[in-house]
Amino acid sequence: MKWQLFYTEETLDKVLQRVEKPARYIGNEINSILKEDADIKIVLAFPDVYEVGTSYLGFQILYDLLNKMPQVQAERTFAPWPDMEAALREEGLSLYGLESKRPLAEFDIIGFTLQHELSYTNVLNMLDMAGLKVLNREREGLPLVIAGGPGALNPEPMHQFIDVFIIGEGEEILEDLVQAVRLHWNDKRRLLRALAVIPGFYVPDFYQEDFDSQGRSLGTLPRDSGFPQRIQKRIVSEFGELPLPERWVIPWVQPVHDRVSIEICRGCSRGCRFCQAGMAYRPVRERGKDLLVSQGTRALMAAGSREISLSSLSSADHSQIGELVQEVMSQSVNTSVSLPSLRVDSYSVELAKLTKAVRKTGLTLAPEAGSQRLRDVINKNVTEAQILDAARTAFAGGWTTIKLYFMIGLPTETDEDIEEMARLVWKIRDTCREAVGHTKRFQINLGVATFVPKPHTPFQWFAQTAPDVIESRQHLLKDRLHTKFIKVQTTKKKEGQLEAVLARGDRKISQGIYRAWQLGCRFDSWSEHFRPDLWQKAFEEAGIDPQEYAFRDLPWDAPLPWDHIDIGISKKFLIKEAELARKALLTEDCTFGRCSRCGICKNHHHEPLKRGAGQ
Amino acid sequence: MRLALHYCKYGSLKYLSHLDVQRLWQRMFHIAGLEPEQTQGFNPHPKLRFALPLATGYYSQAEVLEIYLVNQLPPQEAAKRLNRFLPRGMEVLNAAVLDSSVPKLTALVTGVGYRLEFNRAVDDIFQQVEEKPVMLVNEKQINLPTNILGIKVQAKFVNLAVKVEEQRAVRPEGLMKHLFGAQIVKTITRQHLFAEQAGFLPPGISAFSDHGDYVDDNS
């Protein structure tokens, strides 16, 4: 590798002249920041392509926050597309930070976000492209390689590659990290020891996972008593007061989501039993309307943007959502407001109607399951009447396209539930017909995902449904909905299976990931790059039976490979929820009704949020 | 207010596509507090037009756009405000108010001048043009002598001016590949935009007859 402190324009010309969309790799975007005098240099590394990574709210938040710290420089880097990877390797150049064009190995900290299991091989590849050893035990000194995000909640599959996992919300913990690195920059061992005793930091090297005679996990425990048994998730103390990012970096190449996002709530109390985010980001917190309007409008101005997204896991749940939407709209003329993750009810559709997004984009509703029984199993808390009501409101309100999200392969599902899903979609279709009249065209698009059991959810114990069953149900559904105005899109079965293996993986899986990367796996979430054959080979060579991880019901009392990660939700609650699921019984949303005793408020000394019943 | 801006684009910003540049400017006006007039209709967008789109990978000293603003302000003030926010590598060099007698810039531009840097001396360029006077672009025959307005050679550098018709012009890298077989151009910089019309011209656009830069003394 050619070592230069910074790559010059001339050096980079050699690679950029022959790649597709070179603007992905030049930095210098509006509102990007380059400091000259930083003593701590951090690069935020997103293990997917630029257009995906630049749409990720978390990095915008951390970038803004870190760069506000004195003498800290935060830069960004994204997974180079295969053409860029080839060009860099051919020229012997390292992956670099977009702001300074400094090779990654020159940074003090490389911070990955693990948003998705299928991006894991990209993490390894990016480390390798930085000229660093992929295995943490073979790396000495800085940069310190850290990782956060949902994937860190079951860190074991990545334990061989990452030095330190961040458990929980980054905002406050990063200050501790920067301080520790300043103090112990010349002694990595000491740095790791110092971090390992601070809540929210997990140093896998100080822990070990034992296995029984069948090779099943007996849990992950500290190697010596100086380290905590469980790593407690960190949450910010005053989310409501936490300022929004002021300067939104405007990416060059059109990103997946080209808009400014403001996080109106964090956490969700709906309690859907499959949803990891719904458990992981508790407790539910809100920012007040006035802060959101004033800082949101300012961020919009600084970004020169005309699109703002009121981001949350369930936007319509914000206590002041109606006024909020109206004020944001009146403050910024010609601005379109989008509300991701709407509840399935007419109130939410009415809200969306306010935002002028009508006709511009389709409306998305997520009933998730087709039959009432199965919706109760997952605790969706939505009735068929509400779904039809929402659809009617949408079509009467001017939408001509709606997108419906469903899942196939949910626990307890039978073919009858799929028949019921098809019947529901037909009813929605009839409702649409009625609402728009017989002359107008309309379109219903179904996105049908495959259920993947995720750690820290009530469904973590449930097996994934076997691929041939998934396939036959996908066919059944398509067969029942074979008509002009309905389009059905399903996910490929093998990607879902790999996701399940990695999601519920233990330390042994790590070797499979390593081997898959060596065999050439990259960009596994991109179907044109996904190589199930190589993954199978990798697992075989690593002595791993993927079926054991994906297709097995786990006993309630079995130690789980992620039990040492404490997200603040009690295991008793998760078991209770899983048992209620089996009986198709509902649990109330605690912000509107009774406390469900998930443990989060007690564990974090948090005052529970109560919302009015009017919504 | 109809405003013309003459700006340059250098450094790694040469890798921005025309689409990226459009998106950049739409944002820049908002950021600088200049409010573009919006088109009426289904999907309103700012009334923004570029004199001639620039290919990805080219440097330029001669980018010109026109925009209708709701604000009334001196053109130099608009330039100053924009320069405060433009990314490193882009700078407004000049600005002027256009009245309605000036035709659309897209219609005004009839020629474009480039400076090409080569890996080697290209003194044989005239001979090559003579030997290969017809170039194929998308199965269409392009007659070079009628499309090339002028060439001037200085060792490894060539100034090349070509005709622009309805926003279309011969691409210099394609032309050089046609002439020399292999790709031997190192960098391409757009230097001038030309108009046939005499009299008042927006900044960044000049009359071709004013330039000696594209006339070779030896040819």
PDB file of N, CA, C and O in Angstrom, chain A residues 270-275 279 366-382 405-413 451 458-459 462 577-578 580-587:
ATOM      1  N   ARG A 270     -45.853   0.398  20.825  1.00  0.00           N
ATOM      2  CA  ARG A 270     -46.919  -0.417  20.224  1.00  0.00           C
ATOM      3  C   ARG A 270     -46.763  -1.883  20.610  1.00  0.00           C
ATOM      4  O   ARG A 270     -47.746  -2.591  20.754  1.00  0.00           O
ATOM      5  N   GLY A 271     -45.526  -2.333  20.709  1.00  0.00           N
ATOM      6  CA  GLY A 271     -45.295  -3.689  21.214  1.00  0.00           C
ATOM      7  C   GLY A 271     -45.490  -4.802  20.201  1.00  0.00           C
ATOM      8  O   GLY A 271     -45.839  -5.926  20.577  1.00  0.00           O
ATOM      9  N   CYS A 272     -45.261  -4.528  18.918  1.00  0.00           N
ATOM     10  CA  CYS A 272     -45.315  -5.601  17.924  1.00  0.00           C
ATOM     11  C   CYS A 272     -44.247  -6.636  18.292  1.00  0.00           C
ATOM     12  O   CYS A 272     -43.096  -6.288  18.542  1.00  0.00           O
ATOM     13  N   ARG A 273     -44.651  -7.888  18.298  1.00  0.00           N
ATOM     14  CA  ARG A 273     -43.797  -8.907  18.940  1.00  0.00           C
ATOM     15  C   ARG A 273     -42.640  -9.377  18.071  1.00  0.00           C
ATOM     16  O   ARG A 273     -41.751 -10.070  18.544  1.00  0.00           O
ATOM     17  N   PHE A 274     -42.655  -9.021  16.793  1.00  0.00           N
ATOM     18  CA  PHE A 274     -41.548  -9.406  15.913  1.00  0.00           C
ATOM     19  C   PHE A 274     -40.498  -8.308  15.842  1.00  0.00           C
ATOM     20  O   PHE A 274     -39.410  -8.519  15.322  1.00  0.00           O
ATOM     21  N   CYS A 275     -40.817  -7.112  16.334  1.00  0.00           N
ATOM     22  CA  CYS A 275     -40.050  -5.914  15.979  1.00  0.00           C
ATOM     23  C   CYS A 275     -38.913  -5.644  16.971  1.00  0.00           C
ATOM     24  O   CYS A 275     -39.134  -5.399  18.143  1.00  0.00           O
ATOM     25  N   MET A 279     -38.515  -2.968  20.681  1.00  0.00           N
ATOM     26  CA  MET A 279     -38.008  -3.306  22.010  1.00  0.00           C
ATOM     27  C   MET A 279     -36.726  -2.524  22.294  1.00  0.00           C
ATOM     28  O   MET A 279     -36.531  -1.983  23.376  1.00  0.00           O
ATOM     29  N   ALA A 366     -49.000  -0.784   6.855  1.00  0.00           N
ATOM     30  CA  ALA A 366     -48.400  -2.080   7.177  1.00  0.00           C
ATOM     31  C   ALA A 366     -49.278  -2.900   8.107  1.00  0.00           C
ATOM     32  O   ALA A 366     -49.088  -2.890   9.327  1.00  0.00           O
ATOM     33  N   PRO A 367     -50.253  -3.633   7.576  1.00  0.00           N
ATOM     34  CA  PRO A 367     -51.047  -4.517   8.440  1.00  0.00           C
ATOM     35  C   PRO A 367     -50.223  -5.715   8.928  1.00  0.00           C
ATOM     36  O   PRO A 367     -50.582  -6.356   9.899  1.00  0.00           O
ATOM     37  N   GLU A 368     -49.134  -6.024   8.251  1.00  0.00           N
ATOM     38  CA  GLU A 368     -48.176  -7.077   8.617  1.00  0.00           C
ATOM     39  C   GLU A 368     -48.714  -8.496   8.491  1.00  0.00           C
ATOM     40  O   GLU A 368     -48.018  -9.374   8.003  1.00  0.00           O
ATOM     41  N   ALA A 369     -49.927  -8.721   8.981  1.00  0.00           N
ATOM     42  CA  ALA A 369     -50.475 -10.073   8.879  1.00  0.00           C
ATOM     43  C   ALA A 369     -51.893 -10.004   8.322  1.00  0.00           C
ATOM     44  O   ALA A 369     -52.595  -9.013   8.525  1.00  0.00           O
ATOM     45  N   GLY A 370     -52.294 -11.062   7.641  1.00  0.00           N
ATOM     46  CA  GLY A 370     -53.551 -11.044   6.912  1.00  0.00           C
ATOM     47  C   GLY A 370     -54.781 -11.368   7.736  1.00  0.00           C
ATOM     48  O   GLY A 370     -55.828 -10.753   7.584  1.00  0.00           O
ATOM     49  N   SER A 371     -54.640 -12.309   8.650  1.00  0.00           N
ATOM     50  CA  SER A 371     -55.821 -12.700   9.423  1.00  0.00           C
ATOM     51  C   SER A 371     -55.845 -11.973  10.756  1.00  0.00           C
ATOM     52  O   SER A 371     -54.804 -11.580  11.283  1.00  0.00           O
ATOM     53  N   GLN A 372     -57.049 -11.818  11.287  1.00  0.00           N
ATOM     54  CA  GLN A 372     -57.167 -11.145  12.585  1.00  0.00           C
ATOM     55  C   GLN A 372     -56.415 -11.935  13.655  1.00  0.00           C
ATOM     56  O   GLN A 372     -55.720 -11.361  14.493  1.00  0.00           O
ATOM     57  N   ARG A 373     -56.536 -13.269  13.577  1.00  0.00           N
ATOM     58  CA  ARG A 373     -55.840 -14.105  14.547  1.00  0.00           C
ATOM     59  C   ARG A 373     -54.338 -13.820  14.543  1.00  0.00           C
ATOM     60  O   ARG A 373     -53.722 -13.571  15.578  1.00  0.00           O
ATOM     61  N   LEU A 374     -53.768 -13.783  13.354  1.00  0.00           N
ATOM     62  CA  LEU A 374     -52.323 -13.606  13.262  1.00  0.00           C
ATOM     63  C   LEU A 374     -51.904 -12.173  13.630  1.00  0.00           C
ATOM     64  O   LEU A 374     -50.835 -11.955  14.209  1.00  0.00           O
ATOM     65  N   ARG A 375     -52.779 -11.213  13.328  1.00  0.00           N
ATOM     66  CA  ARG A 375     -52.463  -9.838  13.759  1.00  0.00           C
ATOM     67  C   ARG A 375     -52.465  -9.754  15.283  1.00  0.00           C
ATOM     68  O   ARG A 375     -51.710  -8.987  15.869  1.00  0.00           O
ATOM     69  N   ASP A 376     -53.309 -10.553  15.897  1.00  0.00           N
ATOM     70  CA  ASP A 376     -53.315 -10.598  17.364  1.00  0.00           C
ATOM     71  C   ASP A 376     -52.082 -11.338  17.893  1.00  0.00           C
ATOM     72  O   ASP A 376     -51.532 -10.978  18.922  1.00  0.00           O
ATOM     73  N   VAL A 377     -51.659 -12.346  17.173  1.00  0.00           N
ATOM     74  CA  VAL A 377     -50.447 -13.070  17.564  1.00  0.00           C
ATOM     75  C   VAL A 377     -49.253 -12.110  17.621  1.00  0.00           C
ATOM     76  O   VAL A 377     -48.452 -12.134  18.552  1.00  0.00           O
ATOM     77  N   ILE A 378     -49.154 -11.245  16.628  1.00  0.00           N
ATOM     78  CA  ILE A 378     -47.995 -10.332  16.603  1.00  0.00           C
ATOM     79  C   ILE A 378     -48.242  -9.057  17.399  1.00  0.00           C
ATOM     80  O   ILE A 378     -47.384  -8.188  17.477  1.00  0.00           O
ATOM     81  N   ASN A 379     -49.427  -8.951  17.991  1.00  0.00           N
ATOM     82  CA  ASN A 379     -49.798  -7.775  18.782  1.00  0.00           C
ATOM     83  C   ASN A 379     -49.830  -6.496  17.943  1.00  0.00           C
ATOM     84  O   ASN A 379     -49.356  -5.448  18.358  1.00  0.00           O
ATOM     85  N   LYS A 380     -50.394  -6.606  16.751  1.00  0.00           N
ATOM     86  CA  LYS A 380     -50.464  -5.439  15.879  1.00  0.00           C
ATOM     87  C   LYS A 380     -51.530  -4.468  16.347  1.00  0.00           C
ATOM     88  O   LYS A 380     -51.460  -3.273  16.068  1.00  0.00           O
ATOM     89  N   ASN A 381     -52.522  -4.983  17.093  1.00  0.00           N
ATOM     90  CA  ASN A 381     -53.575  -4.112  17.623  1.00  0.00           C
ATOM     91  C   ASN A 381     -54.339  -3.355  16.545  1.00  0.00           C
ATOM     92  O   ASN A 381     -54.642  -2.170  16.692  1.00  0.00           O
ATOM     93  N   VAL A 382     -54.590  -4.024  15.449  1.00  0.00           N
ATOM     94  CA  VAL A 382     -55.336  -3.399  14.357  1.00  0.00           C
ATOM     95  C   VAL A 382     -56.422  -4.356  13.899  1.00  0.00           C
ATOM     96  O   VAL A 382     -56.174  -5.543  13.726  1.00  0.00           O
ATOM     97  N   TYR A 405     -47.658  -3.529   3.446  1.00  0.00           N
ATOM     98  CA  TYR A 405     -46.599  -4.436   3.885  1.00  0.00           C
ATOM     99  C   TYR A 405     -47.165  -5.606   4.676  1.00  0.00           C
ATOM    100  O   TYR A 405     -47.965  -5.412   5.593  1.00  0.00           O
ATOM    101  N   PHE A 406     -46.749  -6.790   4.292  1.00  0.00           N
ATOM    102  CA  PHE A 406     -47.135  -7.999   5.023  1.00  0.00           C
ATOM    103  C   PHE A 406     -45.899  -8.834   5.293  1.00  0.00           C
ATOM    104  O   PHE A 406     -44.857  -8.651   4.674  1.00  0.00           O
ATOM    105  N   MET A 407     -46.058  -9.784   6.208  1.00  0.00           N
ATOM    106  CA  MET A 407     -44.993 -10.752   6.442  1.00  0.00           C
ATOM    107  C   MET A 407     -45.537 -12.158   6.257  1.00  0.00           C
ATOM    108  O   MET A 407     -46.693 -12.430   6.592  1.00  0.00           O
ATOM    109  N   ILE A 408     -44.669 -13.002   5.741  1.00  0.00           N
ATOM    110  CA  ILE A 408     -45.026 -14.420   5.612  1.00  0.00           C
ATOM    111  C   ILE A 408     -44.082 -15.210   6.503  1.00  0.00           C
ATOM    112  O   ILE A 408     -42.913 -14.834   6.653  1.00  0.00           O
ATOM    113  N   GLY A 409     -44.596 -16.272   7.087  1.00  0.00           N
ATOM    114  CA  GLY A 409     -43.739 -17.132   7.903  1.00  0.00           C
ATOM    115  C   GLY A 409     -43.767 -16.766   9.370  1.00  0.00           C
ATOM    116  O   GLY A 409     -42.903 -17.193  10.131  1.00  0.00           O
ATOM    117  N   LEU A 410     -44.745 -15.967   9.790  1.00  0.00           N
ATOM    118  CA  LEU A 410     -44.849 -15.597  11.207  1.00  0.00           C
ATOM    119  C   LEU A 410     -45.162 -16.835  12.053  1.00  0.00           C
ATOM    120  O   LEU A 410     -45.770 -17.786  11.561  1.00  0.00           O
ATOM    121  N   PRO A 411     -44.768 -16.827  13.312  1.00  0.00           N
ATOM    122  CA  PRO A 411     -45.044 -17.966  14.178  1.00  0.00           C
ATOM    123  C   PRO A 411     -46.538 -18.289  14.177  1.00  0.00           C
ATOM    124  O   PRO A 411     -47.358 -17.368  14.171  1.00  0.00           O
ATOM    125  N   THR A 412     -46.855 -19.523  14.183  1.00  0.00           N
ATOM    126  CA  THR A 412     -48.212 -20.106  14.210  1.00  0.00           C
ATOM    127  C   THR A 412     -48.964 -19.964  12.884  1.00  0.00           C
ATOM    128  O   THR A 412     -50.121 -20.345  12.790  1.00  0.00           O
ATOM    129  N   GLU A 413     -48.337 -19.398  11.891  1.00  0.00           N
ATOM    130  CA  GLU A 413     -49.017 -19.179  10.614  1.00  0.00           C
ATOM    131  C   GLU A 413     -49.362 -20.505   9.925  1.00  0.00           C
ATOM    132  O   GLU A 413     -48.581 -21.452   9.958  1.00  0.00           O
ATOM    133  N   PHE A 451     -40.558 -13.447   7.522  1.00  0.00           N
ATOM    134  CA  PHE A 451     -40.277 -13.214   8.938  1.00  0.00           C
ATOM    135  C   PHE A 451     -38.897 -13.751   9.329  1.00  0.00           C
ATOM    136  O   PHE A 451     -38.530 -14.868   8.980  1.00  0.00           O
ATOM    137  N   PRO A 458     -39.963 -10.771  21.611  1.00  0.00           N
ATOM    138  CA  PRO A 458     -40.714 -11.946  22.066  1.00  0.00           C
ATOM    139  C   PRO A 458     -40.613 -13.107  21.076  1.00  0.00           C
ATOM    140  O   PRO A 458     -40.796 -14.253  21.463  1.00  0.00           O
ATOM    141  N   PHE A 459     -40.340 -12.835  19.848  1.00  0.00           N
ATOM    142  CA  PHE A 459     -40.256 -13.905  18.851  1.00  0.00           C
ATOM    143  C   PHE A 459     -38.846 -14.468  18.681  1.00  0.00           C
ATOM    144  O   PHE A 459     -38.589 -15.247  17.769  1.00  0.00           O
ATOM    145  N   PHE A 462     -38.632 -18.262  18.435  1.00  0.00           N
ATOM    146  CA  PHE A 462     -39.362 -19.000  17.396  1.00  0.00           C
ATOM    147  C   PHE A 462     -38.489 -19.294  16.187  1.00  0.00           C
ATOM    148  O   PHE A 462     -37.693 -18.457  15.752  1.00  0.00           O
ATOM    149  N   GLU A 577     -44.830 -12.307  26.725  1.00  0.00           N
ATOM    150  CA  GLU A 577     -45.345 -11.857  25.429  1.00  0.00           C
ATOM    151  C   GLU A 577     -45.395 -13.006  24.424  1.00  0.00           C
ATOM    152  O   GLU A 577     -46.328 -13.114  23.633  1.00  0.00           O
ATOM    153  N   ALA A 578     -44.353 -13.842  24.456  1.00  0.00           N
ATOM    154  CA  ALA A 578     -44.316 -14.969  23.525  1.00  0.00           C
ATOM    155  C   ALA A 578     -45.453 -15.946  23.840  1.00  0.00           C
ATOM    156  O   ALA A 578     -46.077 -16.501  22.937  1.00  0.00           O
ATOM    157  N   LEU A 580     -48.343 -15.119  25.289  1.00  0.00           N
ATOM    158  CA  LEU A 580     -49.582 -14.465  24.850  1.00  0.00           C
ATOM    159  C   LEU A 580     -49.741 -14.594  23.340  1.00  0.00           C
ATOM    160  O   LEU A 580     -50.850 -14.756  22.825  1.00  0.00           O
ATOM    161  N   ALA A 581     -48.615 -14.526  22.641  1.00  0.00           N
ATOM    162  CA  ALA A 581     -48.651 -14.657  21.181  1.00  0.00           C
ATOM    163  C   ALA A 581     -49.234 -16.018  20.799  1.00  0.00           C
ATOM    164  O   ALA A 581     -50.110 -16.110  19.940  1.00  0.00           O
ATOM    165  N   ARG A 582     -48.770 -17.053  21.472  1.00  0.00           N
ATOM    166  CA  ARG A 582     -49.269 -18.398  21.171  1.00  0.00           C
ATOM    167  C   ARG A 582     -50.777 -18.489  21.342  1.00  0.00           C
ATOM    168  O   ARG A 582     -51.437 -19.252  20.665  1.00  0.00           O
ATOM    169  N   LYS A 583     -51.292 -17.690  22.303  1.00  0.00           N
ATOM    170  CA  LYS A 583     -52.733 -17.722  22.536  1.00  0.00           C
ATOM    171  C   LYS A 583     -53.453 -16.619  21.765  1.00  0.00           C
ATOM    172  O   LYS A 583     -54.654 -16.418  21.963  1.00  0.00           O
ATOM    173  N   ALA A 584     -52.720 -15.885  20.923  1.00  0.00           N
ATOM    174  CA  ALA A 584     -53.301 -14.785  20.142  1.00  0.00           C
ATOM    175  C   ALA A 584     -53.990 -13.762  21.045  1.00  0.00           C
ATOM    176  O   ALA A 584     -55.096 -13.300  20.760  1.00  0.00           O
ATOM    177  N   LEU A 585     -53.321 -13.413  22.137  1.00  0.00           N
ATOM    178  CA  LEU A 585     -53.868 -12.403  23.045  1.00  0.00           C
ATOM    179  C   LEU A 585     -53.063 -11.108  22.950  1.00  0.00           C
ATOM    180  O   LEU A 585     -51.848 -11.134  22.791  1.00  0.00           O
ATOM    181  N   LEU A 586     -53.791  -9.992  23.096  1.00  0.00           N
ATOM    182  CA  LEU A 586     -53.157  -8.686  22.895  1.00  0.00           C
ATOM    183  C   LEU A 586     -52.564  -8.107  24.174  1.00  0.00           C
ATOM    184  O   LEU A 586     -53.012  -8.417  25.278  1.00  0.00           O
ATOM    185  N   THR A 587     -51.584  -7.234  24.013  1.00  0.00           N
ATOM    186  CA  THR A 587     -51.045  -6.441  25.108  1.00  0.00           C
ATOM    187  C   THR A 587     -51.224  -4.976  24.737  1.00  0.00           C
ATOM    188  O   THR A 587     -50.983  -4.584  23.611  1.00  0.00           O
TER     189      THR A 587
END
